[in-house]
PDB file of N, CA and C in Angstrom:
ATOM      1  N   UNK A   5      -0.235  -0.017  17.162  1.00 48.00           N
ATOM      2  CA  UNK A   5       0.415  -0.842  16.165  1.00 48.00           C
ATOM      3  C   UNK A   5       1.690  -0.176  15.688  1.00 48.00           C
ATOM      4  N   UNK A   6       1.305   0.724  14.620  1.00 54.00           N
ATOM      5  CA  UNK A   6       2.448   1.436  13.876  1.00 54.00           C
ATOM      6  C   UNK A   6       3.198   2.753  15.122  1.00 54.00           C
ATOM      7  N   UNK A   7       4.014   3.372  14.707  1.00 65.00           N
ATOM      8  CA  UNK A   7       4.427   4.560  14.725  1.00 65.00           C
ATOM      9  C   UNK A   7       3.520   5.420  14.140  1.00 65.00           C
ATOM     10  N   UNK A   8       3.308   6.532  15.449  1.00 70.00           N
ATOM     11  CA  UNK A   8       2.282   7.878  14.319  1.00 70.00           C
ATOM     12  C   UNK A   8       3.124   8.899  13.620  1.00 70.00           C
ATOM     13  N   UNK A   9       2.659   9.234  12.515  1.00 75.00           N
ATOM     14  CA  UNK A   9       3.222  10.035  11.654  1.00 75.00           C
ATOM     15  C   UNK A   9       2.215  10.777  11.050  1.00 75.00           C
ATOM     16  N   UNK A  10       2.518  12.272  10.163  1.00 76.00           N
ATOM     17  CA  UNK A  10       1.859  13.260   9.934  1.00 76.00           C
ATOM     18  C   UNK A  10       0.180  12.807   8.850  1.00 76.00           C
ATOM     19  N   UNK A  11       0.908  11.524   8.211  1.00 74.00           N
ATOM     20  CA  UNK A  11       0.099  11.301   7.515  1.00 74.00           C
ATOM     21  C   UNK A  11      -1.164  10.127   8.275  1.00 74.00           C
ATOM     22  N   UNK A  12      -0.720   9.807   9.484  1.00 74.00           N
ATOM     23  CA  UNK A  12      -1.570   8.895  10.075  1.00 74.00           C
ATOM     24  C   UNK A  12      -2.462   9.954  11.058  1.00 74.00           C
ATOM     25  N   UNK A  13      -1.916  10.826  11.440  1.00 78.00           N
ATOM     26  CA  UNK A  13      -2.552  11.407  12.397  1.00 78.00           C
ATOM     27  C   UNK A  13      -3.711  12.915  11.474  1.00 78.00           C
ATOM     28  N   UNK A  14      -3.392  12.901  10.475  1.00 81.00           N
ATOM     29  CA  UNK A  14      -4.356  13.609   9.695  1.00 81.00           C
ATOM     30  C   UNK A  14      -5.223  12.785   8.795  1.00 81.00           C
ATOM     31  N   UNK A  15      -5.455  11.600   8.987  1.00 77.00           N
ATOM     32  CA  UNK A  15      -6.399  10.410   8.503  1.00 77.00           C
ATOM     33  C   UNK A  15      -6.544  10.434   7.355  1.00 77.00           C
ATOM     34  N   UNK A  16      -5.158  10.744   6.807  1.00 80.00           N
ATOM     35  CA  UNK A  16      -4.571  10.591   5.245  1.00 80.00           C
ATOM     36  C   UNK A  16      -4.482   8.801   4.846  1.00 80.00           C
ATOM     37  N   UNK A  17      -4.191   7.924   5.945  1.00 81.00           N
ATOM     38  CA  UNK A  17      -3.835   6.866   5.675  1.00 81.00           C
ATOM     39  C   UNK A  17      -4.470   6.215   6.922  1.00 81.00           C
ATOM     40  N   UNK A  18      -4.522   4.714   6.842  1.00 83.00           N
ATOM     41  CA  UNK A  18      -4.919   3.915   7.949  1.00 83.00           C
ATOM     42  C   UNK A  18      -4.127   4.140   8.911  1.00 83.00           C
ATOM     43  N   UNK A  19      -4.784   3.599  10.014  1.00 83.00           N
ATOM     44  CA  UNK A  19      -4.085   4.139  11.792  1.00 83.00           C
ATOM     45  C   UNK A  19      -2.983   2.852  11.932  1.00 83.00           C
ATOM     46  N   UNK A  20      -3.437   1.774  11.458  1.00 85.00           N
ATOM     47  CA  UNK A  20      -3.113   0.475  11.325  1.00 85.00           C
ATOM     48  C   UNK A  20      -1.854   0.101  10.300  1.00 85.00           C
ATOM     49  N   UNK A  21      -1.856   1.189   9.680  1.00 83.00           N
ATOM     50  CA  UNK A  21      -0.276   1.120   8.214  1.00 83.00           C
ATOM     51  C   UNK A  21       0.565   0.929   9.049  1.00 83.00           C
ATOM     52  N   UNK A  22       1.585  -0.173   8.758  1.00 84.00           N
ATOM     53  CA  UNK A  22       2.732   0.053   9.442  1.00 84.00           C
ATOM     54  C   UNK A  22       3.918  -0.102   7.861  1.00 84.00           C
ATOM     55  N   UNK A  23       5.067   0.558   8.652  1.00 83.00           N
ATOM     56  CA  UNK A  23       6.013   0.787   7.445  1.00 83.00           C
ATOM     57  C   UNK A  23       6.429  -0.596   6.648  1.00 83.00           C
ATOM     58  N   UNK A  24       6.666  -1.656   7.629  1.00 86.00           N
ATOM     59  CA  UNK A  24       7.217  -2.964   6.930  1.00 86.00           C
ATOM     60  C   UNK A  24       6.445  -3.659   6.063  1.00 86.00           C
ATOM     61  N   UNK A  25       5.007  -3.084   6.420  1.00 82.00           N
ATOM     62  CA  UNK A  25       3.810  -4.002   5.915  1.00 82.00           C
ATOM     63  C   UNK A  25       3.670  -3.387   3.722  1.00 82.00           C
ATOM     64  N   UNK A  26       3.926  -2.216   4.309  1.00 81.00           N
ATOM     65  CA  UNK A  26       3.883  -1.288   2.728  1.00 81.00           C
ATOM     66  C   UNK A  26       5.093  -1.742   2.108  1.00 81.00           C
ATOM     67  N   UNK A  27       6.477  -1.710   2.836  1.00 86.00           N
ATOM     68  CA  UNK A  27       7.980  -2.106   2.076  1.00 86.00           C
ATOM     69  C   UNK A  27       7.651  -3.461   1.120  1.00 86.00           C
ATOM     70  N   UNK A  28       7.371  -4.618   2.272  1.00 84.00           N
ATOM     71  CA  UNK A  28       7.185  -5.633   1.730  1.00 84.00           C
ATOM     72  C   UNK A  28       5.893  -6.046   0.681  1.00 84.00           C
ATOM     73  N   UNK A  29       4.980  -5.344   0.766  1.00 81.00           N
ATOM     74  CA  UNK A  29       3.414  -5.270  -0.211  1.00 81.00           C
ATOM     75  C   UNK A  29       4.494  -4.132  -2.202  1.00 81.00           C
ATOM     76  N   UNK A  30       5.198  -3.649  -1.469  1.00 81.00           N
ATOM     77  CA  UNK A  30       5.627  -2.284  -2.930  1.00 81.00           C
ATOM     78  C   UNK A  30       6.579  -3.604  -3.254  1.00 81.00           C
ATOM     79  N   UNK A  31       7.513  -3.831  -2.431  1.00 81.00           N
ATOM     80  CA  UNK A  31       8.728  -4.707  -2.956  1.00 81.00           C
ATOM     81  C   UNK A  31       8.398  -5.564  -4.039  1.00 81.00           C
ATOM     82  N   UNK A  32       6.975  -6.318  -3.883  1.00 76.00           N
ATOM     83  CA  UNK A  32       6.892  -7.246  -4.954  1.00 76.00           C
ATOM     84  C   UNK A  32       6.440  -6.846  -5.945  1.00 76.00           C
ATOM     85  N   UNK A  33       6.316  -5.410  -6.728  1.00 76.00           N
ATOM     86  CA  UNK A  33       5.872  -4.818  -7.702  1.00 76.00           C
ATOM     87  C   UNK A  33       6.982  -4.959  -8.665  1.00 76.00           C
ATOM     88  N   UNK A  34       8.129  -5.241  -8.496  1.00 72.00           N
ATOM     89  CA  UNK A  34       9.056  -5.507  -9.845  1.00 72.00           C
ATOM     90  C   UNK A  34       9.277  -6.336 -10.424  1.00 72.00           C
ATOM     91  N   UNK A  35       8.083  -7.813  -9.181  1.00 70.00           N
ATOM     92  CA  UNK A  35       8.020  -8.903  -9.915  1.00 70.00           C
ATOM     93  C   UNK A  35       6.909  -8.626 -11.162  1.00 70.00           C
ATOM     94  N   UNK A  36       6.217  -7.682 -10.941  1.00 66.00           N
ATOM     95  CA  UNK A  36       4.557  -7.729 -11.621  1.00 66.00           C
ATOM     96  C   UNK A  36       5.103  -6.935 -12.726  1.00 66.00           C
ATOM     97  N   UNK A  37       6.479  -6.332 -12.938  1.00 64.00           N
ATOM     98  CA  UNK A  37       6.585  -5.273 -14.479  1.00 64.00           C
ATOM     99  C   UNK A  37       7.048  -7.283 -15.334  1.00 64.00           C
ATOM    100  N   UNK A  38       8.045  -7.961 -14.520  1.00 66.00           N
ATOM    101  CA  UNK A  38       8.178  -8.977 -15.648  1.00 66.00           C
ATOM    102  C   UNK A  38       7.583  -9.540 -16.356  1.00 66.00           C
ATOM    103  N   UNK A  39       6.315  -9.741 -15.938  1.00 67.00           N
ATOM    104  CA  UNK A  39       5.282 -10.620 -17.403  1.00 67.00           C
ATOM    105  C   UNK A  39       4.858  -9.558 -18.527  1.00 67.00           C
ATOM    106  N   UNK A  40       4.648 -10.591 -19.703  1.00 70.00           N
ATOM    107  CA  UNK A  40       3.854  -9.578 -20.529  1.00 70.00           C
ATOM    108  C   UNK A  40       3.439  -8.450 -20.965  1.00 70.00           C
ATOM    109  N   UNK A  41       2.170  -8.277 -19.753  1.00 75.00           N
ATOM    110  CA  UNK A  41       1.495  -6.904 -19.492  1.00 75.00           C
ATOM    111  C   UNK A  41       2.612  -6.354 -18.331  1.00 75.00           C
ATOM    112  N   UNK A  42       2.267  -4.975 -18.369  1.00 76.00           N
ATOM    113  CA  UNK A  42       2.856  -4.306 -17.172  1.00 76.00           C
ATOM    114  C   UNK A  42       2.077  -4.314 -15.995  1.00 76.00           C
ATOM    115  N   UNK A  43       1.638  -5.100 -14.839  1.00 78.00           N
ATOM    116  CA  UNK A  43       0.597  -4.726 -13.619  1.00 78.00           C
ATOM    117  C   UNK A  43       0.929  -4.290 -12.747  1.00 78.00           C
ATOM    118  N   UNK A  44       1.920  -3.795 -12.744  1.00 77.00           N
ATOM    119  CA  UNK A  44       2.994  -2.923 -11.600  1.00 77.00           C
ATOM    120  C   UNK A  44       2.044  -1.322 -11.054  1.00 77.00           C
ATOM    121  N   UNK A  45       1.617  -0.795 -12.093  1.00 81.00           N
ATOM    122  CA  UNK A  45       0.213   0.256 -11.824  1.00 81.00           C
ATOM    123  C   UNK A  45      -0.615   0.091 -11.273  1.00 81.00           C
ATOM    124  N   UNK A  46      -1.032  -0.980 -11.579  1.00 83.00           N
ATOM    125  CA  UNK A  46      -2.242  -1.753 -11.647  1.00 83.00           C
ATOM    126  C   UNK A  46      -2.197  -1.588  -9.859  1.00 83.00           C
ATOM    127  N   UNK A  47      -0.974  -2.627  -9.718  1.00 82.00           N
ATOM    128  CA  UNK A  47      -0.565  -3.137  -7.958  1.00 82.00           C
ATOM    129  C   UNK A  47      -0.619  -2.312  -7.333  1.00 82.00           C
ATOM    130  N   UNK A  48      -0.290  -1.448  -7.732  1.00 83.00           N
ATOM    131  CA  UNK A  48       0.327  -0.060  -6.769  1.00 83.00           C
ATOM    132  C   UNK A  48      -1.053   0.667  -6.540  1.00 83.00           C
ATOM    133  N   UNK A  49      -1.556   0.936  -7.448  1.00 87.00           N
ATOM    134  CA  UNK A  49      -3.228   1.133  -7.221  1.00 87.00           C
ATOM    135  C   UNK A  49      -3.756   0.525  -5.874  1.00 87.00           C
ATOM    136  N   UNK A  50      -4.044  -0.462  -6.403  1.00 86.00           N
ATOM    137  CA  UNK A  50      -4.514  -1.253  -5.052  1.00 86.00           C
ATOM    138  C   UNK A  50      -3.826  -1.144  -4.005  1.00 86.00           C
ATOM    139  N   UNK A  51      -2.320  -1.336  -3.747  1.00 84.00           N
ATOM    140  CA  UNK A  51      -1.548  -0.563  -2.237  1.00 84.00           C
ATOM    141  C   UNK A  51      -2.028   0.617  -1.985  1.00 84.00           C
ATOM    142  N   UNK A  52      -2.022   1.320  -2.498  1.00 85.00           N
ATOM    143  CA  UNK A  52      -2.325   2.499  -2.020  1.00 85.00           C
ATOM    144  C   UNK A  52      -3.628   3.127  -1.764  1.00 85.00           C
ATOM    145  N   UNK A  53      -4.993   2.226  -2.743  1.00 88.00           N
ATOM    146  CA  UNK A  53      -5.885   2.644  -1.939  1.00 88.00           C
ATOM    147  C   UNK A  53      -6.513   1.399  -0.697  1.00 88.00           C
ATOM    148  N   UNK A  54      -5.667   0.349  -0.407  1.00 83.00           N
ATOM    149  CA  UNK A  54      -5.932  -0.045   0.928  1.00 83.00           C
ATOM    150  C   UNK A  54      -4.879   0.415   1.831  1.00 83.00           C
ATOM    151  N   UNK A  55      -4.165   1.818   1.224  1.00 83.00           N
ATOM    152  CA  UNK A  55      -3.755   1.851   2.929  1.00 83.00           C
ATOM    153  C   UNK A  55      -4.374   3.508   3.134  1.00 83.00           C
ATOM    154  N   UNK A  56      -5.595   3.822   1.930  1.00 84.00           N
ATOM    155  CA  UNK A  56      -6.021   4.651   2.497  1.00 84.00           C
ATOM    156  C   UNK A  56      -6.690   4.764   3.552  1.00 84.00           C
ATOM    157  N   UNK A  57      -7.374   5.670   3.982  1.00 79.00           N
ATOM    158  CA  UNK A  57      -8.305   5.882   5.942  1.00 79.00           C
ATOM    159  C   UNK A  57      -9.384   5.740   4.662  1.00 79.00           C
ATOM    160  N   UNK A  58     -10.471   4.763   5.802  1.00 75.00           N
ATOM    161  CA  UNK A  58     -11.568   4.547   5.347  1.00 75.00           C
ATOM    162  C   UNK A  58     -12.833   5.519   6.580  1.00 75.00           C
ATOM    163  N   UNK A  59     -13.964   5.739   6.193  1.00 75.00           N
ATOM    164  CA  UNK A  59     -14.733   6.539   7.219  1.00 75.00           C
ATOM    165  C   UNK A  59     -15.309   5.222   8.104  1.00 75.00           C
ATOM    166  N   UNK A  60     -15.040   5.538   9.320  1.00 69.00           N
ATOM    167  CA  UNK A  60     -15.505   4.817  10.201  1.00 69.00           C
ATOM    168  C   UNK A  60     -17.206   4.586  10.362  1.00 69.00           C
ATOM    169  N   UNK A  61     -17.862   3.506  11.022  1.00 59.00           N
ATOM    170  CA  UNK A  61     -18.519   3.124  10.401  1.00 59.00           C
ATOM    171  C   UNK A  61     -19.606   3.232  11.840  1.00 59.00           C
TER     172      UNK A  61
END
């Protein structure tokens, strides 16, 4: 899929991350500071722990 990199090949992150997929998933986090609450944390949370490596099964 992706390009391997230090962090894919030490099963820091999914094998399956690819760079455009994260640009475009982070990009829409400056829509999420405009309302109200701030969920921009919140979002980023969740990016980042689905593009952690999960233990295979």
């Amino acid at each position: 899929m992706g390009s391997s990199t230090p962090s894919k090949e030490s099963g820091s992150i999914r094998a399956d991350a690819d760079p455009g997929d994260v640009l475009q998933l982070t990009g829409a986090l400056w829509r999420a500071a405009a309302v109200p609450e701030d969920r921009a944390p919140r979002m980023l949370a969740l990016v980042l722990d689905g593009l952690s490596a999960q233990p295979e099964c």
